[in-house]
Coordinates of N, CA, C and O in Angstrom, one line a residue:
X47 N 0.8 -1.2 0.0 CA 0.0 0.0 0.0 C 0.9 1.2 0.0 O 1.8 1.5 0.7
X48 N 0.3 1.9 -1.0 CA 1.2 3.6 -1.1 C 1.0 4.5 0.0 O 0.0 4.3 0.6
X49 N 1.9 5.3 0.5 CA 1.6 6.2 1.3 C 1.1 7.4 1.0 O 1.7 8.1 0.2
X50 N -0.4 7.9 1.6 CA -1.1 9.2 1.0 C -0.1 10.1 1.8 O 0.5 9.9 2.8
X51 N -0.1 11.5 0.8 CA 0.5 12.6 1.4 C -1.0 14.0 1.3 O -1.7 14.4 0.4
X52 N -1.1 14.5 2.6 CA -2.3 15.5 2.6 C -1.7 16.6 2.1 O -1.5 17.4 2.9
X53 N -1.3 16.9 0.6 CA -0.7 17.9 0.4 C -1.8 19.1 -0.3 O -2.7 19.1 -1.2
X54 N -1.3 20.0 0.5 CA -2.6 21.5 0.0 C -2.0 22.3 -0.9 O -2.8 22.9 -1.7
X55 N -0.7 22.7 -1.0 CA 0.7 23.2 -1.7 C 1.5 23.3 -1.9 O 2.0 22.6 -1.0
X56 N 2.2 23.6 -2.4 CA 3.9 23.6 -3.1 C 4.0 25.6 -3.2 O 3.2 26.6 -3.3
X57 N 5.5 25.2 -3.2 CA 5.8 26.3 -4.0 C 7.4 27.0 -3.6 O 7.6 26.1 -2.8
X58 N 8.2 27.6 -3.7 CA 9.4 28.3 -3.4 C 9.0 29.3 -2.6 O 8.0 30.0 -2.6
X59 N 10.2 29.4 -1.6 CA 10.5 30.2 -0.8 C 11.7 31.0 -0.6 O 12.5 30.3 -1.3
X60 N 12.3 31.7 -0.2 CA 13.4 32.1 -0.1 C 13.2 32.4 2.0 O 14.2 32.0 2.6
X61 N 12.6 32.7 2.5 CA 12.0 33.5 3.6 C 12.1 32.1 5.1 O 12.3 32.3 6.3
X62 N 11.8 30.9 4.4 CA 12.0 29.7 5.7 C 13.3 29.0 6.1 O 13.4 28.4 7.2
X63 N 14.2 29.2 5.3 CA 15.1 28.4 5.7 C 16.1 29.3 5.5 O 16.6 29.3 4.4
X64 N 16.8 30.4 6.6 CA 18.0 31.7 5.9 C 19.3 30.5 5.0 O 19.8 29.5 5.4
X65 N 19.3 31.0 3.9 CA 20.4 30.8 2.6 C 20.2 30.0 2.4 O 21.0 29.1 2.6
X66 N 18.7 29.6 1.6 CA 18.2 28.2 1.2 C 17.3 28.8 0.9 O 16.5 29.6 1.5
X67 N 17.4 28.1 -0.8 CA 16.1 28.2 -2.0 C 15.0 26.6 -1.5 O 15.1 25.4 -1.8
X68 N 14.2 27.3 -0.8 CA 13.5 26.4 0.3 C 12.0 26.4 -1.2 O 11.4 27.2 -1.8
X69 N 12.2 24.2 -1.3 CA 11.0 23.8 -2.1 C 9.6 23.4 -0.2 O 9.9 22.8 0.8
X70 N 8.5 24.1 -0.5 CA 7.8 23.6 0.7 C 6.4 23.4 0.0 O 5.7 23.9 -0.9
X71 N 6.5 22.4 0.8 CA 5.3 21.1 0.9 C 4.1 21.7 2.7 O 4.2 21.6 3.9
X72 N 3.2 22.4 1.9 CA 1.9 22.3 3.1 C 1.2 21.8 3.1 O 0.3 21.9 2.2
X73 N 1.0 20.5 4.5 CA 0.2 19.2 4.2 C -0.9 19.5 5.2 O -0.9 19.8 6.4
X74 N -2.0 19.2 4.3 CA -3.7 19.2 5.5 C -3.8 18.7 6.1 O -2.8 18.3 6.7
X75 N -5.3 18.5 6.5 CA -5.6 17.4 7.9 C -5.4 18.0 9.0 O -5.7 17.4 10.0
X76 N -4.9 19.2 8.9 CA -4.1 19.9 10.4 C -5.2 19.4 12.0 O -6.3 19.9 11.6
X77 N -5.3 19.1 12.9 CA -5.9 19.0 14.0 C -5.4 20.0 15.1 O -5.9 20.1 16.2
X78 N -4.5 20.5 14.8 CA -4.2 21.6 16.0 C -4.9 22.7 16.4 O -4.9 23.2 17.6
X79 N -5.6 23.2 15.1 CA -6.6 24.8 15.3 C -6.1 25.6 16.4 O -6.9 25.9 17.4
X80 N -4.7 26.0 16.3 CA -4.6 27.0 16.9 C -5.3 28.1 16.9 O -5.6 28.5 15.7
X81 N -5.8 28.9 18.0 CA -6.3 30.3 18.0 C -5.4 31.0 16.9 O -4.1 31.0 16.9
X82 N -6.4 31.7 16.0 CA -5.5 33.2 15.4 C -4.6 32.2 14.3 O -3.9 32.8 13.4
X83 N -4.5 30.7 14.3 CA -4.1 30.8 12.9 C -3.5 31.0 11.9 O -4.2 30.8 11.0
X84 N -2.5 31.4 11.6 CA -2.4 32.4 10.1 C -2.9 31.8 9.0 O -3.5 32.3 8.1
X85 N -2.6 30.1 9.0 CA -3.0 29.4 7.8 C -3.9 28.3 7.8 O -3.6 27.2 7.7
X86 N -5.2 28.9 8.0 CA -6.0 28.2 9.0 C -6.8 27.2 7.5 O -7.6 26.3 7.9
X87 N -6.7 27.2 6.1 CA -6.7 26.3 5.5 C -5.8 25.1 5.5 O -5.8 24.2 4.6
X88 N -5.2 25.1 6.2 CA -4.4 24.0 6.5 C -5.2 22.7 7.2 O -4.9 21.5 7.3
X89 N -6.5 23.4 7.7 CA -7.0 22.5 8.5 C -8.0 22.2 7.5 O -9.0 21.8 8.1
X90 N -8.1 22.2 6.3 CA -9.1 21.5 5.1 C -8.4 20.1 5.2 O -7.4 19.6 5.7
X91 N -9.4 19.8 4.3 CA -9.6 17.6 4.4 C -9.1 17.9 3.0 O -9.5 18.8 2.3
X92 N -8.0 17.0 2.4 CA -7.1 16.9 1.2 C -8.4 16.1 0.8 O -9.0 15.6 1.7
X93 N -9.0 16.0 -0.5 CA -9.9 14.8 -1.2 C -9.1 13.9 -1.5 O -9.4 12.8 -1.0
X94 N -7.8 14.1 -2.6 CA -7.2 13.7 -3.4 C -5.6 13.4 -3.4 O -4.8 13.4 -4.4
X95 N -5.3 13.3 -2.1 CA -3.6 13.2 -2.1 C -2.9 12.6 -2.6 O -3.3 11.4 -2.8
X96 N -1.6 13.1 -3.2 CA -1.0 12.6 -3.9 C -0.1 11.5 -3.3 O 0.4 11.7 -2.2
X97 N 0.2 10.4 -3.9 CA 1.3 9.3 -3.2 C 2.5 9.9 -2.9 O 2.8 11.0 -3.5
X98 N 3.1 9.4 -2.0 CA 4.9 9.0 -1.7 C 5.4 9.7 -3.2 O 5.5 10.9 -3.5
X99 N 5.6 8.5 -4.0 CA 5.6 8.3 -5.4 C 6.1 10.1 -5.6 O 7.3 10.6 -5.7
X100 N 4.6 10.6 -5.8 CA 4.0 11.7 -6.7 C 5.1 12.9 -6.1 O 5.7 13.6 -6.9
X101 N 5.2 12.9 -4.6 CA 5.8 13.8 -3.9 C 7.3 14.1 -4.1 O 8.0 15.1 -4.4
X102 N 7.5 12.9 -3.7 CA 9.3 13.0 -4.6 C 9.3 13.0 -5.9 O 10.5 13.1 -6.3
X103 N 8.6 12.9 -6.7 CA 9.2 13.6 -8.4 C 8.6 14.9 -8.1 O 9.5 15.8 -8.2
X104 N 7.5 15.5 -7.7 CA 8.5 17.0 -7.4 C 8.9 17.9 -6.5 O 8.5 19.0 -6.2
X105 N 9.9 17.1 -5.8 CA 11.1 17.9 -4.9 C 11.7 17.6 -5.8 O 12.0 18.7 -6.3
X106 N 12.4 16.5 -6.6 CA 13.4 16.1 -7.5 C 13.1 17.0 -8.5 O 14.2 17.4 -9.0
X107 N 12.1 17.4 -8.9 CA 11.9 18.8 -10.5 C 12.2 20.5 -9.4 O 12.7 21.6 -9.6
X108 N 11.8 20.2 -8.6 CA 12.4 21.7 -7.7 C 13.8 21.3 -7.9 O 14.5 21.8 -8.7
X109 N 14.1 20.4 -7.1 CA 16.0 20.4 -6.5 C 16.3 20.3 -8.2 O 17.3 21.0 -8.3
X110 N 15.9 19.9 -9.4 CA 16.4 20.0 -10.7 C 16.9 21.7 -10.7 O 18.0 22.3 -10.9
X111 N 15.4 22.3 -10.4 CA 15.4 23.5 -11.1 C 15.8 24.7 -10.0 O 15.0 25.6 -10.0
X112 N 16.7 24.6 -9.2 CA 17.1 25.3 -8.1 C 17.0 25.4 -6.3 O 17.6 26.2 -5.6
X113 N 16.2 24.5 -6.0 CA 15.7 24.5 -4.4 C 16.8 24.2 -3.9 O 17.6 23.9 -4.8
X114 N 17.4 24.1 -2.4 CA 18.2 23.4 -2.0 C 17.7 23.0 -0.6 O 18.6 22.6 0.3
X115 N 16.6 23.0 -0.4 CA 16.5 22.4 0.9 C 14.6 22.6 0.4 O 14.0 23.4 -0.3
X116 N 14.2 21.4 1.4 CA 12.7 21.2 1.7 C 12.3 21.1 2.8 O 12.7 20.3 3.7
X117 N 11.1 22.0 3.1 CA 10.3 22.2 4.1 C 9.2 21.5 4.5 O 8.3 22.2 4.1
X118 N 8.8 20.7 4.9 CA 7.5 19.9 4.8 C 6.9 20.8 6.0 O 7.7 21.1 6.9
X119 N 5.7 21.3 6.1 CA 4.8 22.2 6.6 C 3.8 21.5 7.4 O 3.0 20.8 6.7
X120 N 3.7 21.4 9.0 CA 2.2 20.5 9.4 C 2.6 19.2 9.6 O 1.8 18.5 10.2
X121 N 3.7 18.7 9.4 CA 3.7 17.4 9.5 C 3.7 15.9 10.8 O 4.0 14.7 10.9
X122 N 3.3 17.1 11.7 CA 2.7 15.6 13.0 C 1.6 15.9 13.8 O 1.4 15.5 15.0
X123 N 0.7 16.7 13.0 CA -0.4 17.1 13.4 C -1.9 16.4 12.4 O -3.0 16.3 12.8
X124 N -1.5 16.0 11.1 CA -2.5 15.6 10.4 C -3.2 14.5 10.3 O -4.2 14.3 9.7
X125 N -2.4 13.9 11.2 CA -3.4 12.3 10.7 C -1.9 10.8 10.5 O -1.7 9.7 11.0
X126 N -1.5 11.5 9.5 CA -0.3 10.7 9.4 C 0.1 10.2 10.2 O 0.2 11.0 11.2
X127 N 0.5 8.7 10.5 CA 1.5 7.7 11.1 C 2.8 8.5 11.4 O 3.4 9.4 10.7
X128 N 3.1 8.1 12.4 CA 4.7 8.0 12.9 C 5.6 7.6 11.9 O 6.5 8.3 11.5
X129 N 5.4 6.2 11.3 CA 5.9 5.4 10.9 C 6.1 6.0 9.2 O 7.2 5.9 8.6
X130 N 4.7 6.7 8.6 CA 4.3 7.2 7.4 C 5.2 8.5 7.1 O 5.5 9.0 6.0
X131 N 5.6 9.1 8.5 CA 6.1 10.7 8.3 C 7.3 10.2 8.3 O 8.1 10.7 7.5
X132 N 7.6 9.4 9.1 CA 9.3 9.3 8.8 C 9.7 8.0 7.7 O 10.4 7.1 8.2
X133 N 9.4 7.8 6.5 CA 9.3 7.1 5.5 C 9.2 8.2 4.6 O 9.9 8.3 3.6
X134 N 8.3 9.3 4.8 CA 8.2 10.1 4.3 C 9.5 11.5 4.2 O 9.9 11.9 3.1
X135 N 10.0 11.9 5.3 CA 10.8 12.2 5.6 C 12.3 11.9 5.1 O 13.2 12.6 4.7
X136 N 12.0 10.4 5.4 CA 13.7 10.0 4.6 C 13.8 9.9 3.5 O 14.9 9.6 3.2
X137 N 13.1 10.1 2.8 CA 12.9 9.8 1.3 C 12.7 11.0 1.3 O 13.9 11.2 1.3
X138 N 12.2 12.0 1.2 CA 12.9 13.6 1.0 C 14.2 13.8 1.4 O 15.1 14.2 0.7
X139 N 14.4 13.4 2.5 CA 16.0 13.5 2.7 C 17.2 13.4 1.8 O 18.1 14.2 1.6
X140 N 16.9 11.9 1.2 CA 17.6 11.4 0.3 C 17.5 12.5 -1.3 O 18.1 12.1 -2.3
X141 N 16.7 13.6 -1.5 CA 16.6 14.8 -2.6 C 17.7 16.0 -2.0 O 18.6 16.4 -2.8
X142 N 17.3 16.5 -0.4 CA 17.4 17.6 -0.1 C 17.2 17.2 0.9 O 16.4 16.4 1.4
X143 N 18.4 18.3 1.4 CA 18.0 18.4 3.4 C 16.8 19.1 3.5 O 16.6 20.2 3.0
X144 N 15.9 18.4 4.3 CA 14.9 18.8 5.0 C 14.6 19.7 6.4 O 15.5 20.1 7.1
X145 N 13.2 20.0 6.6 CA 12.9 21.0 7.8 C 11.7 20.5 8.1 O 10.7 20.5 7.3
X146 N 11.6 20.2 8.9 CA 10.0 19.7 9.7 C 8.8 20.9 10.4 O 8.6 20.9 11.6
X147 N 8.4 21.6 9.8 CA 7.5 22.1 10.6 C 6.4 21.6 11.3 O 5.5 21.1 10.6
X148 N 6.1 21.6 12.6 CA 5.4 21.1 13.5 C 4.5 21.3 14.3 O 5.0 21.5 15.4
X149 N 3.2 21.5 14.4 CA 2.3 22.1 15.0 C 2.4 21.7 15.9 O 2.6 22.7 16.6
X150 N 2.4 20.6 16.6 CA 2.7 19.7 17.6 C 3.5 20.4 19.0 O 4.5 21.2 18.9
X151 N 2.9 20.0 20.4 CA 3.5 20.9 21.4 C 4.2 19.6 22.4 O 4.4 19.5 23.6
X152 N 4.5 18.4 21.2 CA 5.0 17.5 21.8 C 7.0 17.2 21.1 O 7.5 16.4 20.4
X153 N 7.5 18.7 22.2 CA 8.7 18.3 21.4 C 9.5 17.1 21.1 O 9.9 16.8 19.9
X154 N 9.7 16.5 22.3 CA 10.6 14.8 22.4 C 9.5 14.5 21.1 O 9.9 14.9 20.0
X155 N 8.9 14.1 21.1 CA 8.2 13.4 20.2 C 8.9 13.7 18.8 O 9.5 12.8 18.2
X156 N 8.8 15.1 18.2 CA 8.9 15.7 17.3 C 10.5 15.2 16.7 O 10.8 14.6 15.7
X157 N 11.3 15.7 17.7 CA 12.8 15.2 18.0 C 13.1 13.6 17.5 O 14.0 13.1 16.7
X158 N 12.4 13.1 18.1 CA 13.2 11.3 17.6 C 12.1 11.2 16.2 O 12.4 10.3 15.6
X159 N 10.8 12.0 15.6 CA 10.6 11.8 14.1 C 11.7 12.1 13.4 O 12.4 11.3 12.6
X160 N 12.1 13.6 13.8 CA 12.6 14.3 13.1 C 14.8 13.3 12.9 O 15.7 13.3 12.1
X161 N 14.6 12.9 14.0 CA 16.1 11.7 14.0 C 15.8 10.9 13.1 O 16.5 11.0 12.0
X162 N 14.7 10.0 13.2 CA 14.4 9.1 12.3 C 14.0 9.1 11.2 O 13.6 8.1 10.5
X163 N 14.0 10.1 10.9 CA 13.9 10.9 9.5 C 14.2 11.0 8.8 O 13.8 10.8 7.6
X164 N 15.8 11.4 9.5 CA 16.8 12.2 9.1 C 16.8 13.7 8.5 O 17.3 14.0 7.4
X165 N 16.2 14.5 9.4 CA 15.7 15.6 9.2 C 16.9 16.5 9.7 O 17.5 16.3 10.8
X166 N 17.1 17.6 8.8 CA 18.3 18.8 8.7 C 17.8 19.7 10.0 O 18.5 20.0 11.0
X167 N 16.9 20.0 9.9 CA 16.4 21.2 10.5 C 14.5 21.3 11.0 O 13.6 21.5 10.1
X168 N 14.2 21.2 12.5 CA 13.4 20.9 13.3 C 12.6 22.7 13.7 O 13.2 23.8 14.0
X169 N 11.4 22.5 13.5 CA 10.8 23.8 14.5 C 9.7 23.3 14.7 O 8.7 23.1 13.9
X170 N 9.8 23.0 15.9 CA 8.6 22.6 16.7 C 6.8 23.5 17.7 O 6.7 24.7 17.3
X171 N 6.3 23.4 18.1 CA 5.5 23.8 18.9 C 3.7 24.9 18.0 O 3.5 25.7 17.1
X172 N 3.2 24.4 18.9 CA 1.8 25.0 18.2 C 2.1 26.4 17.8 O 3.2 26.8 17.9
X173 N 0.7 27.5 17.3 CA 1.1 28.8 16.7 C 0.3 29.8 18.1 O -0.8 29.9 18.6
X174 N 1.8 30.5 18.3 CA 1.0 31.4 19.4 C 0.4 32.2 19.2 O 1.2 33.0 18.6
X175 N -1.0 32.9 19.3 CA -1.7 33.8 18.4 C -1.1 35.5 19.1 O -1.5 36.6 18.6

């Protein structure tokens, strides 16, 4: 069985990762609803996610066409397995160092995903409004 990914968007950054053409991945399902929010569509239901598969051909057409590092947005707040995010995770890894953004106010937790990952760069904790 393929692994679903709740992804809501893509797109380049320059602004998340200082000196890194940052490719980021913002994935739905969010369950945290923090007060105040900024990206409170995060908390939409994906209909249609795209596979494992789908996700790494394009970080691999970003990292082609300039990114150097990937952001995955939301990711231990949605729904996703332990086991799904860090499969997920390492397999971005192996494109581009990665960054875990985390809604999650469970750091240790976040910490040994983000180990077993193999995740470059960790920011953890819910959004303070």
């Amino acid at each position: 069985m393929s692994i679903l990914v709740p992804v809501i968007s893509t797109g380049i950054t320059l602004t998340e990762i200082p000196d890194r053409i940052t490719y980021f991945i913002e994935l739905g399902n969010c369950t945290q609803h923090c007060a105040g929010c900024h990206s409170p569509y995060l908390a939409d239901t994906v209909i249609s996610p795209p596979d494992l598969a789908g996700v790494e051909r394009m970080a691999a057409r970003a990292a082609e066409q300039g990114a150097n590092a990937i952001a995955l947005m939301g990711g231990t707040t949605n729904g996703i397995s332990d086991d799904d995010l860090i499969t997920i995770l390492s397999t971005l890894s192996c494109i581009l160092p990665v960054c875990l953004y985390s809604g999650s106010d469970d750091e240790e937790h976040d910490k040994t995903i983000a180990q077993k990952g193999g995740v470059t760069w960790l920011k953890t904790g819910s959004y303070p409004e």
